[in-house]
Structures are given as structure tokens and as C-alpha cells.
CSV table of C-alpha atoms in Angstrom, one decimal:
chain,number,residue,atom,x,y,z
A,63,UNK,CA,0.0,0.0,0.0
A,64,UNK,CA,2.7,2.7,0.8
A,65,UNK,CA,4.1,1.8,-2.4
A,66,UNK,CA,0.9,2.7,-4.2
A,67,UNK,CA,0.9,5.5,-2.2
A,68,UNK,CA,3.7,6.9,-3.9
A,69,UNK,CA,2.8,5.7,-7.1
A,70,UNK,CA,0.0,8.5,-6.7
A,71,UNK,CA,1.9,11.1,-5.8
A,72,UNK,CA,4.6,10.6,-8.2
A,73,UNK,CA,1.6,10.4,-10.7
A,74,UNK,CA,0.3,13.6,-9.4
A,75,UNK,CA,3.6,15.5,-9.6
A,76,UNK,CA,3.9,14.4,-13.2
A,77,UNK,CA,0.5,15.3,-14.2
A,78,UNK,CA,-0.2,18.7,-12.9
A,79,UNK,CA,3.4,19.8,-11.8
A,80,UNK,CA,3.5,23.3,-12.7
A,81,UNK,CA,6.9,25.7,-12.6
A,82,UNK,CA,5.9,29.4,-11.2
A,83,UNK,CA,7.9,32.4,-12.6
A,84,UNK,CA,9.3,33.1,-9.5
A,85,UNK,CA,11.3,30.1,-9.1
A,86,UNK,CA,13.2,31.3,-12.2
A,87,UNK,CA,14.9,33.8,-10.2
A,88,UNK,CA,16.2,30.8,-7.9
A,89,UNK,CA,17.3,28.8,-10.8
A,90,UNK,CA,19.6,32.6,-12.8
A,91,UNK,CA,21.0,32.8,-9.2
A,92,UNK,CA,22.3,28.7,-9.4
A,93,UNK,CA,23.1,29.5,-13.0
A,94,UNK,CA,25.3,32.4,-12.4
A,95,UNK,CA,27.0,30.4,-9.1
A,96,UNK,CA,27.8,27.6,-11.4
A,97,UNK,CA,29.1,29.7,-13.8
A,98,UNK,CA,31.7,31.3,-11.2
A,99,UNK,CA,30.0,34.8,-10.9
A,100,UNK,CA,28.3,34.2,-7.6
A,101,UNK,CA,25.2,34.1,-5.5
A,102,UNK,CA,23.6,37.0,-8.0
A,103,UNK,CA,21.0,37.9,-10.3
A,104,UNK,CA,23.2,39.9,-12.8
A,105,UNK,CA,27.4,39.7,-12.7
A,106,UNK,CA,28.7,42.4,-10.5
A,107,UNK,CA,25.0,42.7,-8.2
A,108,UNK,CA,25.1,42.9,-4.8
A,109,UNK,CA,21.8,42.0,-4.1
A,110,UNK,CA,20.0,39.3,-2.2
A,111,UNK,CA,16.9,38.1,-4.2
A,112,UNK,CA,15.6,34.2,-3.3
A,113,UNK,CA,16.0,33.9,0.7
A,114,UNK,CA,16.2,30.0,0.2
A,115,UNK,CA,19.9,29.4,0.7
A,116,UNK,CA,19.7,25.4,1.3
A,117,UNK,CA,17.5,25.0,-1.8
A,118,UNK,CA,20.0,27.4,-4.1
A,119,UNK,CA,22.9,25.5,-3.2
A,120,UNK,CA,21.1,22.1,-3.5
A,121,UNK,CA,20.0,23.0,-7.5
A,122,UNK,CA,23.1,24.5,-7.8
A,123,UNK,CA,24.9,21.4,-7.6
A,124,UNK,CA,23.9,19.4,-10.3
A,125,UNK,CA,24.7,22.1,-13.0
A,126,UNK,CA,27.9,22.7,-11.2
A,127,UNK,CA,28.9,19.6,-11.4
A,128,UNK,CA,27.6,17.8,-14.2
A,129,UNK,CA,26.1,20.0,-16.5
A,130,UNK,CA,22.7,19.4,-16.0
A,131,UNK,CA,19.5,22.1,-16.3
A,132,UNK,CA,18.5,24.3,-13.5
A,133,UNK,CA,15.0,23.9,-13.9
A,134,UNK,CA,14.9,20.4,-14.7
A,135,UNK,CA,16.9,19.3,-11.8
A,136,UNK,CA,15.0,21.8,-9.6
A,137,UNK,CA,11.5,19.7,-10.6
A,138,UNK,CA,12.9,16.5,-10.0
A,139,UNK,CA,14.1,17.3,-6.8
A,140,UNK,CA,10.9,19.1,-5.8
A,141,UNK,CA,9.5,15.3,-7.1
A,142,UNK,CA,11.8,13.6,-4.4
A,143,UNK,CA,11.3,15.7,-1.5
A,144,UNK,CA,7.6,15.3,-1.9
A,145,UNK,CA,7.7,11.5,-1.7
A,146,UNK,CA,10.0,11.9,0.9
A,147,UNK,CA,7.7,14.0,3.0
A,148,UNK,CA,4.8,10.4,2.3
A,149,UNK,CA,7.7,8.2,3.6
A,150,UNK,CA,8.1,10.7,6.7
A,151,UNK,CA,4.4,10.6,7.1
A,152,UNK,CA,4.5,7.0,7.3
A,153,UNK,CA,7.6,6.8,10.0
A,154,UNK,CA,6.0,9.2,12.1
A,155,UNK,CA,2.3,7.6,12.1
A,156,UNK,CA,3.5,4.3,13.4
A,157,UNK,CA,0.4,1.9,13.6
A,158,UNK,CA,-1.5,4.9,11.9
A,159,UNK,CA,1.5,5.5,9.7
A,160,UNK,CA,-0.5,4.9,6.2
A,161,UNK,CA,-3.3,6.7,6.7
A,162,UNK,CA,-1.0,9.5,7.3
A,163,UNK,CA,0.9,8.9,4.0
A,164,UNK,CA,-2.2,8.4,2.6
A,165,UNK,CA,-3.4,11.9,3.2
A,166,UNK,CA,0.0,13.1,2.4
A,167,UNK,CA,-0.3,11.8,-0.9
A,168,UNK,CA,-3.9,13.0,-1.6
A,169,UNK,CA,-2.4,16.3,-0.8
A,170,UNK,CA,0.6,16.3,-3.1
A,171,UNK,CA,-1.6,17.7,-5.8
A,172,UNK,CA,-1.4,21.0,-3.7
A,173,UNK,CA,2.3,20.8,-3.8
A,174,UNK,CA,2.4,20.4,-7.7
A,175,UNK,CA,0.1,23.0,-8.5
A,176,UNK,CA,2.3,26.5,-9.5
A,177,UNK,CA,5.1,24.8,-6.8
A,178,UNK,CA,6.9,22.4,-8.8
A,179,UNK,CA,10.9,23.4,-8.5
A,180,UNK,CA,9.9,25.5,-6.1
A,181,UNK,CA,11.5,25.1,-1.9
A,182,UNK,CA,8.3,24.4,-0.6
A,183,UNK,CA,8.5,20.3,-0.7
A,184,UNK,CA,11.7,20.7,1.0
A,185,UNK,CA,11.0,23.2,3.6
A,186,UNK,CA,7.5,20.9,4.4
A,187,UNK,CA,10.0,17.6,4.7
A,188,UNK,CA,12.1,19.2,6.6
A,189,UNK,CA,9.6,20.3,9.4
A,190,UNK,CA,8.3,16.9,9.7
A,191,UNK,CA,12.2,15.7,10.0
A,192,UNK,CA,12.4,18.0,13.1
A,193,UNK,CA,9.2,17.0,14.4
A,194,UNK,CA,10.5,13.5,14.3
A,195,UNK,CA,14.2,14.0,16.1
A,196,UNK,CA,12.1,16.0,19.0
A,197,UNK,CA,9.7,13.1,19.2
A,198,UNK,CA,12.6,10.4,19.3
A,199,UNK,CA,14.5,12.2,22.2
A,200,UNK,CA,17.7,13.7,19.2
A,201,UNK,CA,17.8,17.4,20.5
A,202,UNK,CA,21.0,18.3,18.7
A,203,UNK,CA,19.4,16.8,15.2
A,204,UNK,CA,16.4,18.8,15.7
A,205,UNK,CA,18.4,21.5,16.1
A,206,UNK,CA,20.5,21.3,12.9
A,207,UNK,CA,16.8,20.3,10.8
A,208,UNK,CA,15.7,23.5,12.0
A,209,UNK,CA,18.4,25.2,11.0
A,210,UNK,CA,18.2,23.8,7.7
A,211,UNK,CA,14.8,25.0,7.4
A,212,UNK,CA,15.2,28.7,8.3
A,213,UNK,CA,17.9,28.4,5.6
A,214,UNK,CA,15.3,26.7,3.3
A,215,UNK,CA,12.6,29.5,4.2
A,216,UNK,CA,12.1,32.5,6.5
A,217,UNK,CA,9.5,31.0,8.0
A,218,UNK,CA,11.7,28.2,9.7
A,219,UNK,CA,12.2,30.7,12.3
A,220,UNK,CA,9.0,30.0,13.7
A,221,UNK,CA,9.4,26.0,14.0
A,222,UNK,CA,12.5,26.3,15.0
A,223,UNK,CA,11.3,29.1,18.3
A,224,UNK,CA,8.6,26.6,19.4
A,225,UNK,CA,10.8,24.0,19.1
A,226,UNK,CA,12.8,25.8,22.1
A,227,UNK,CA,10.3,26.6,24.2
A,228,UNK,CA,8.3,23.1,23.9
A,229,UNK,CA,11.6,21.9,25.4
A,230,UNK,CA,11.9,24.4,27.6
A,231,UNK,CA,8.3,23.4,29.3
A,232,UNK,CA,9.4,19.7,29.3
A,233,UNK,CA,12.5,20.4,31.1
A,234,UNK,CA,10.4,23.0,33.5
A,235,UNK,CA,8.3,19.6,34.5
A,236,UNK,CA,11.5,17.6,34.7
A,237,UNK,CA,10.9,15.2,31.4
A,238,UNK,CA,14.6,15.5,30.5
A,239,UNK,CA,17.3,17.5,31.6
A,240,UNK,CA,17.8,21.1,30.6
A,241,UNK,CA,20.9,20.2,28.7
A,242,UNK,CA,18.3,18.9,26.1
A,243,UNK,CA,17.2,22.4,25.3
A,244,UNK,CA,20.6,23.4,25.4
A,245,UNK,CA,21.5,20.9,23.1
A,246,UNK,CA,18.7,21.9,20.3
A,247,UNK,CA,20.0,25.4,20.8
A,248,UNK,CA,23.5,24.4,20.2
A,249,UNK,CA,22.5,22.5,17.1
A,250,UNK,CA,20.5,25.6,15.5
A,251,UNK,CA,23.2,27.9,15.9
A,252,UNK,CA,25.7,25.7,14.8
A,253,UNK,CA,24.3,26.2,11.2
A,254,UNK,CA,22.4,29.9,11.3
A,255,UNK,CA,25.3,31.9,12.7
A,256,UNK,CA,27.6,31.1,9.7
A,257,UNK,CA,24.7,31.2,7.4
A,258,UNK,CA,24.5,34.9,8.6
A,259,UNK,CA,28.4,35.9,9.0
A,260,UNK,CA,28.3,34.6,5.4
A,261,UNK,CA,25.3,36.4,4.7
A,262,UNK,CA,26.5,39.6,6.2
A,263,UNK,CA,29.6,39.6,4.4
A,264,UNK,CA,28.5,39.0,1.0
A,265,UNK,CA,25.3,40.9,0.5
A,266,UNK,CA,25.0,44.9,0.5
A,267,UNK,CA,21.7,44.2,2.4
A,268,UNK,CA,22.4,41.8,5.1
A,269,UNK,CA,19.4,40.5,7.4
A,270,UNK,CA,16.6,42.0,4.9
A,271,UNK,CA,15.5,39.7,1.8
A,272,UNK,CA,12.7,39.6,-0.2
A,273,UNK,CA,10.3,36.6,-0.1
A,274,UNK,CA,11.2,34.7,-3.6
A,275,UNK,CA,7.8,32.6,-3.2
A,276,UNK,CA,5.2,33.4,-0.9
A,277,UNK,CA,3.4,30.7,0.5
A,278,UNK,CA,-0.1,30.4,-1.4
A,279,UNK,CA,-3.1,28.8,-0.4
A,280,UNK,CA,-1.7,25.7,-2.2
A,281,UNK,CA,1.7,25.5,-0.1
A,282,UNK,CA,0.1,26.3,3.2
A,283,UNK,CA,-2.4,23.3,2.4
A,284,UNK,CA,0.1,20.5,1.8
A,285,UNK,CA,2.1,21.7,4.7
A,286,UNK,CA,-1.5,22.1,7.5
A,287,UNK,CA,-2.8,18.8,5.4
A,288,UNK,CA,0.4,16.9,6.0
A,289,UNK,CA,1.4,17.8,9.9
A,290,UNK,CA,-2.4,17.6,10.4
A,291,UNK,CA,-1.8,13.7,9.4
A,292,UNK,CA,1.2,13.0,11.5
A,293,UNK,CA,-0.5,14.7,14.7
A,294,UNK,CA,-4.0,12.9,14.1
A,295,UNK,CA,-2.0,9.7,13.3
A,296,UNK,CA,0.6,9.9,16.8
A,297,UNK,CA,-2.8,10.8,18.8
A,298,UNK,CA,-4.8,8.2,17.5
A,299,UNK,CA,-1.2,5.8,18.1
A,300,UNK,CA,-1.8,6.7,22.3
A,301,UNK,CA,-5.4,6.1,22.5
A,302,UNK,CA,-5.5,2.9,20.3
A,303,UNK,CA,-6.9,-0.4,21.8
A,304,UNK,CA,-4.9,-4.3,20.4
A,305,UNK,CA,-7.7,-5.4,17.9
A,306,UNK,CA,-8.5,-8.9,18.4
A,307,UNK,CA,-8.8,-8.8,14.7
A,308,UNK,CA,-5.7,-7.4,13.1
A,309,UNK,CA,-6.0,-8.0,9.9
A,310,UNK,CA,-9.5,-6.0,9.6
A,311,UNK,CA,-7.6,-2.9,10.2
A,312,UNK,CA,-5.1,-2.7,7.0
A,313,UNK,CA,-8.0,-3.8,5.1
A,314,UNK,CA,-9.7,-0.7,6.4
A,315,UNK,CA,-7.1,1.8,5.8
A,316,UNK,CA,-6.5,0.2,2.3
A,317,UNK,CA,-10.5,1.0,1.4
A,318,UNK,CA,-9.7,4.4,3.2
A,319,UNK,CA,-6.6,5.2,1.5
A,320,UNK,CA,-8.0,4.1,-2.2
A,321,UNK,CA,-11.1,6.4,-1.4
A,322,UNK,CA,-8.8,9.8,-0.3
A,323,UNK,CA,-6.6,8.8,-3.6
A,324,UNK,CA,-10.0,8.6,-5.9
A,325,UNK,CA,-11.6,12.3,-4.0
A,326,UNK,CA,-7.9,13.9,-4.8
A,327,UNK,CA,-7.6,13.0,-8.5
A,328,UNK,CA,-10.5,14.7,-9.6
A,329,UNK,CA,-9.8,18.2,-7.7
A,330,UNK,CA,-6.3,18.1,-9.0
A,331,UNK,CA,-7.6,17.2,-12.6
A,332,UNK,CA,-10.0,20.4,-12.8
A,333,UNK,CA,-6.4,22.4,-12.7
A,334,UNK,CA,-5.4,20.8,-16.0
A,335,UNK,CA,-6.6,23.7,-18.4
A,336,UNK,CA,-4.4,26.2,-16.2
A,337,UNK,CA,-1.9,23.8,-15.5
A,338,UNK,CA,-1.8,23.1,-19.9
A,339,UNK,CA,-1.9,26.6,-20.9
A,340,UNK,CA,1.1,27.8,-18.5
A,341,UNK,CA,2.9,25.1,-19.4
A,342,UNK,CA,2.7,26.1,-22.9
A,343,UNK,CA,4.1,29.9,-22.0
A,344,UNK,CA,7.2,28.5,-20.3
A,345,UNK,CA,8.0,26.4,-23.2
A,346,UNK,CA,7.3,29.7,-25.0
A,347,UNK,CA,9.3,31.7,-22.8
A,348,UNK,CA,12.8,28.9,-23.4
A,349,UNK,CA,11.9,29.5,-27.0
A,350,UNK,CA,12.4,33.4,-27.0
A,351,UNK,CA,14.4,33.2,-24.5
A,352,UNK,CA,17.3,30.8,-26.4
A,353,UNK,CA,16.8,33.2,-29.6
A,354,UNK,CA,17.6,36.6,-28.1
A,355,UNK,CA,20.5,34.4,-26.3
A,356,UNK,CA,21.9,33.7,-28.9
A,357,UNK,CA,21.2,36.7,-31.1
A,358,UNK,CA,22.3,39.7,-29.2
A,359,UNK,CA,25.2,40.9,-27.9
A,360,UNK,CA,26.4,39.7,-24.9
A,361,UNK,CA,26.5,42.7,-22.1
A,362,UNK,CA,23.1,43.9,-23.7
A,363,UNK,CA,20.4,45.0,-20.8
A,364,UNK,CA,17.0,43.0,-21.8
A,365,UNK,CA,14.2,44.2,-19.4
A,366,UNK,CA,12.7,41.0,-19.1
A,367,UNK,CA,9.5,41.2,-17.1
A,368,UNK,CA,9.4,37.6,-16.5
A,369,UNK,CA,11.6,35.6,-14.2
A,370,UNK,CA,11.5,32.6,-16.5
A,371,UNK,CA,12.6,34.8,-19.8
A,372,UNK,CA,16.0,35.9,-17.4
A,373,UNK,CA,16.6,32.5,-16.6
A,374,UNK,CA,16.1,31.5,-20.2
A,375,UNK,CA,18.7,34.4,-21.4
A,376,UNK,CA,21.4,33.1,-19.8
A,377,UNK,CA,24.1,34.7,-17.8
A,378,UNK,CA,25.7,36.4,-20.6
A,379,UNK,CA,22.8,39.2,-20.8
A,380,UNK,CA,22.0,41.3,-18.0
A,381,UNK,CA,18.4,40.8,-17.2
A,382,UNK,CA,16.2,44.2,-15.2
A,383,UNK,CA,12.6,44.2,-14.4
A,384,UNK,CA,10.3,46.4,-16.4
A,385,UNK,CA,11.3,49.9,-14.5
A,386,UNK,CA,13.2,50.8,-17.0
A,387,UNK,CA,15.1,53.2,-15.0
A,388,UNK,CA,16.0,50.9,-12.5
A,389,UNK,CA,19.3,50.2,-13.2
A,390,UNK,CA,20.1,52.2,-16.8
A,391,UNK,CA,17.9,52.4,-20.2
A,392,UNK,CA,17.7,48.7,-21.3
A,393,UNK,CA,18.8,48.1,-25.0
A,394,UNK,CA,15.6,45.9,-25.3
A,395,UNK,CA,12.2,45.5,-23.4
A,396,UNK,CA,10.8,41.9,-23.9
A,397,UNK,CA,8.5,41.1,-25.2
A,398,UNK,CA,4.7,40.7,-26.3
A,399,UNK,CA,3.6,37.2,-27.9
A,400,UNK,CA,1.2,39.3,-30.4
A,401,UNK,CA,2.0,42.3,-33.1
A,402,UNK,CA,2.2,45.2,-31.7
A,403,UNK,CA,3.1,48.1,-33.7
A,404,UNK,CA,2.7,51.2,-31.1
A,405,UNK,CA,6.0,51.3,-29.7
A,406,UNK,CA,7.0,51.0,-26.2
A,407,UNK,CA,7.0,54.2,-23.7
A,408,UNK,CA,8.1,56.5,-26.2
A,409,UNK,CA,11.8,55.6,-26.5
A,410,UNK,CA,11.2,52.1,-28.1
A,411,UNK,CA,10.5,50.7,-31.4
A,412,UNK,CA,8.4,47.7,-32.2
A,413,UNK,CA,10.3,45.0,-34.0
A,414,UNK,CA,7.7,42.3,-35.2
A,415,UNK,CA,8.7,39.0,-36.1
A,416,UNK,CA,6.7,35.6,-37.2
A,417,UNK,CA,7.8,32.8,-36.4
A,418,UNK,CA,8.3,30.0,-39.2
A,419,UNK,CA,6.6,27.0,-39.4
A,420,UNK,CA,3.5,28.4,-36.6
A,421,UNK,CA,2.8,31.5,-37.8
A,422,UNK,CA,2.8,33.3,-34.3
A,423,UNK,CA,4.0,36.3,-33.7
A,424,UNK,CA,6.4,38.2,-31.8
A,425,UNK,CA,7.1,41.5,-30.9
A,426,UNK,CA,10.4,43.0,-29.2
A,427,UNK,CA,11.1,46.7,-28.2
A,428,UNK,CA,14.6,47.9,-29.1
A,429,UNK,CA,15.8,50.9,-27.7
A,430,UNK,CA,15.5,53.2,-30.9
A,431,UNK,CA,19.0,54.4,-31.0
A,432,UNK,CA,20.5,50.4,-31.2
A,433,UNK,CA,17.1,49.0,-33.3
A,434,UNK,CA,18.4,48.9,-37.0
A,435,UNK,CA,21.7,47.0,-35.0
A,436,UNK,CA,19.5,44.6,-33.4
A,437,UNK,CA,17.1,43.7,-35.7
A,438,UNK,CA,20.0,42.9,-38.0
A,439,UNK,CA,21.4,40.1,-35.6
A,440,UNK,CA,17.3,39.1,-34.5
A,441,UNK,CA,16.6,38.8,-37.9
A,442,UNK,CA,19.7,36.4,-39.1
A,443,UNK,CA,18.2,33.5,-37.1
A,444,UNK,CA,16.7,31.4,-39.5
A,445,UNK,CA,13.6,30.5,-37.0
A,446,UNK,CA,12.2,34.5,-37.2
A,447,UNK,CA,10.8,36.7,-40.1
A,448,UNK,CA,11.2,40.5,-39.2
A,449,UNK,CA,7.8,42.0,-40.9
A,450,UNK,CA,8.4,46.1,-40.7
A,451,UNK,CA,5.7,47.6,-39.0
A,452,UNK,CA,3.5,49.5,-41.5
């Protein structure tokens, strides 16, 4: 049955796994670490954008070291951690351990919707990793889990707090010793005081971040669905009579499991249109994104708009939001996915080009002193037609 479990999840992160533009700022920040240029957004920032440390440094690695695509390896480990957070589940629900992966699992859907390659599967394993070392008597590991999750998310801060002071109150009434608190203490700062020396020393900005990925409805579900399992599973473990018929109850929580798994599948299935059509713009998006890459001239400014079209420009262009003033006048603003002959903001031309063999369209905004030069190289690749503007 746990197998099957995690047969539907997996099926669920495949189906209706969705990549949000955010997470693309995560993945030019690994990009530009394996490249050698550091923790930035653009070469030469000195700017802290995603406050996920552990989960930068875990995508990092397998470009840095074999090669491999950000985003791709970002999924697939968003994939992992969410089957790791069913195993968990099951661990911490001992007799009652299924039904708790079973809800898990039912939940995953929420965890693949707009949160695939994002830190959230991590951050929610995590938390049930340091819910397990307290409830096994490992202080010092529960200290260093949540330590790894403030560095996953800001909000680790508050696990990790009421972590503390539930040992605190257990030492107060003489459970354990108050070296146990001490201990969990010792473990947390172990990790977050060099994560902030570091943090300190390399950033302009310090302690202050901006929230890469703000915990929707759909994040804070899988995380309330998935402790809510665990708690109902260890409180149902206390008050739990021997049955004099054991093998009635795993054929109970197998009709219960294969009912959660058959509500799930439909709630996650009414996302498909939404989860089709932005799946379509991020392929899109590499599509635009790989042209201008290889079209203009490295050291250009693009303001990009998107997250997902900076990523998809590479390292080599230096990617701004749409305040065009915000750093210097971009050479390009990027771009519309219809024709759109009215120019951008005064200061920009329209450069519309169809794309062979689907007809779409596609309009860029060069700067108008660089747009004869630009057009020229956009122009030369074989899959765009430039059609002048009338």
C-alpha cells in the first residue's frame, strides 16, 4: 500500500506539476553560481533576491557539477522531496503511519500545482524531519533540521522558536534534563550563525531579503494537510486499543486510502486547463528566451518582465525588471507574444517577427537608437521573419 501511495503522488507531480515564474529567479541565481560569478541575479549585483539558501545551493549542484539544467533538476528534486515528506508521514504515524501517507499523498496535488521546482516540498520535509528527532529524544538533530529550514525559508524561524520553548516546558516539569534544550540550541546555531556571518559579508543588504515565493493557499495546504496527518495519526497511536482482529484494520485503511486517492484526482484534474496553458508559455518563454541568447550581444540589458525569460537568457545578458530606469535604459524591453506596432514608452520601437513553421507572432522593443543594429542580428536567425511595422 505505501508503495501505491507513492505511485499516486509521483503520478500527481507528473500530471499537474507546474513551474511558477518566481522560481526562475532561484534557478539565474544557481546559474550564475555555477558559472563562477556568484550568488547574483546579474554579474557584479550585490543583491540578495531568493532567501532559500539550502535550496539554491542544492539545485546549484547538479549544474555545477555535471552539467545538468537548473529547472529540470530543480523539478525532480521538488519530485523527491515530496515523496520523501509520504515516507516521513508514514515513519512518524506508526500503527497509523499509512493513513498519514495516505493523506500526504492525496495532498501532493497541492504541492504540484504552481510549486513544482519550487523550496516548498523541501521546507514541508524538513519540518516533519524536526518533528520526528524531538519526538525520538535527538535534540542536537532537531536543532540542525531546523536550521536547515530557516535556511530553506524565512518562516523556519518559527518552527524552529517553538521547538525551544516546547523543550523548555518539558525540562520545566523535569521530562529530561535542561541540557536537552541546550542541546537543540547548540545544534540551530551551529548552522544559522555562519549562514548569517556569510550572509552579512556577502550581500549589500544583510538581514533583509525579499520573499522569492510566498506561501499560497496551495503550499500552506500541503504543509496544515500533511502535519495535520502525523498529529491525528501519533494521537490516534496513544489512544489505540490491540484489535483482536488485526487483519480487519489494514484492510480498512486500504479501502480508506484508495477512497482519499479517488476524491484527490479529480480536484487536481479540474487544474489541468491552467496547468496546460502555463505550461505552454514557459516552453514559449525557453523559446524566446534561447533566440535573443543567442542573437544579441552579450553585455546587452533585456528588461525581461518575466523571471522565467531571465533565466532563459542566460548569464551572458543582463536581465532588469520592467522599471526601465531601475538600473540604466535597457537596449531591449521583452517582449509581447502578439503584433504590436505602437511602440513602447516613447523611447522604443516595435520589431515584429513571425515565427516559421506556426505562424505566431512576436514583438520586441529595441531601444530606438540600437534598433536597426538589433534587428539585423534578430533577424539572421533562421527560426524569425522580421515583418516592418506599417
Amino acid at each position: 500500500m505505501l508503495l501505491l501511495v507513492l505511485l499516486f503522488a509521483l503520478i500527481e507531480q507528473l500530471l499537474f506539476g507546474m513551474v511558477p515564474d518566481d522560481a526562475f529567479v532561484t534557478f539565474r541565481y544557481a546559474d550564475n553560481i555555477a558559472a563562477g560569478h556568484g550568488a547574483v541575479f546579474n554579474v557584479g549585483d550585490g543583491f540578495e533576491g531568493p532567501p532559500n539558501f539550502l535550496w539554491l545551493i542544492l539545485v546549484t549542484l547538479p549544474k555545477a557539477l555535471f552539467g545538468l539544467d537548473v529547472a529540470r533538476s530543480a523539478t525532480v528534486l521538488s519530485v523527491l522531496c515530496v515523496l520523501g515528506c509520504v515516507v516521513l508521514a508514514y515513519r512518524l504515524g506508526g500503527r497509523f503511519g499509512l493513513p498519514a501517507a495516505v493523506l500526504t499523498s492525496g495532498a501532493s496535488g497541492l504541492a504540484a500545482y504552481g510549486l513544482a521546482g519550487t523550496e516548498t516540498a523541501l521546507f514541508v520535509l524538513l519540518l516533519l524531519a524536526v518533528v520526528g528527532a524531538l519526538a525520538t529524544g535527538h535534540a542536537v538533530v532537531a536543532g540542525v533540521l531546523a536550521a536547515l529550514a530557516m535556511m530553506t525559508r524565512p518562516e523556519g524561524v518559527v518552527p524552529a522558536v517553538l521547538a525551544v520553548i516546547w523543550l523548555i516546558v518539558g525540562a520545566a516539569r523535569r521530562r529530561w534534563s535542561w541540557w536537552t534544550p541546550l542541546a537543540d540550541l547548540l545544534g540551530l546555531l551551529v548552522f544559522v550563525v555562519p549562514w548569517l556571518v556569510w550572509r552579512a559579508t556577502y550581500y549589500d543588504e544583510p538581514l533583509t531579503g525579499r520573499s522569492l515565493m510566498p506561501f499560497t493557499p496551495f503550499s500552506y495546504g500541503f504543509l496544515a494537510v500533511t502535519l495535520a496527518a502525523v498529529g491525528i495519526a501519533r494521537v490516534c497511536q496513544r489512544r489505540a486499543r490491540p484489535s483482536p482482529s488485526p487483519r480487519r484494520g489494514p484492510l480498512a485503511v486500504s479501502a480508506v486510502a484508495l477512497s482519499v486517492c479517488a476524491v484527490s484526482l479529480p480536484i487536481s484534474a479540474a487544474t489541468w486547463p491552467d496547468v496546460a496553458e502555463r505550461r505552454a508559455l514557459v516552453a514559449e518563454t525557453e523559446e524566446i528566451g534561447a533566440w535573443l541568447a543567442d542573437r544579441v550581444q552579450p553585455g546587452s540589458v533585456i528588461a525581461t518582465g518575466r523571471a522565467a525569460l531571465a533565466y532563459t537568457i542566460g548569464t551572458r545578458l543582463v536581465a532588469v525588471g520592467e522599471s526601465l530606469a531601475a538600473v540604466r535604459w535597457p537596449d531591449m524591453v521583452a517582449y509581447s507574444a502578439t503584433r504590436d506596432c505602437a511602440g513602447y514608452a516613447g523611447f522604443y520601437e516595435s520589431a515584429t517577427f513571425q515565427r516559421v513553421g506556426t505562424g505566431a507572432w512576436v514583438t520586441v522593443y529595441p531601444r530606438q537608437d540600437q534598433f536597426g543594429k538589433l534587428v539585423e542580428r534578430l533577424s539572421a536567425d533562421p527560426r524569425m521573419t522580421y515583418v516592418p511595422c506599417p
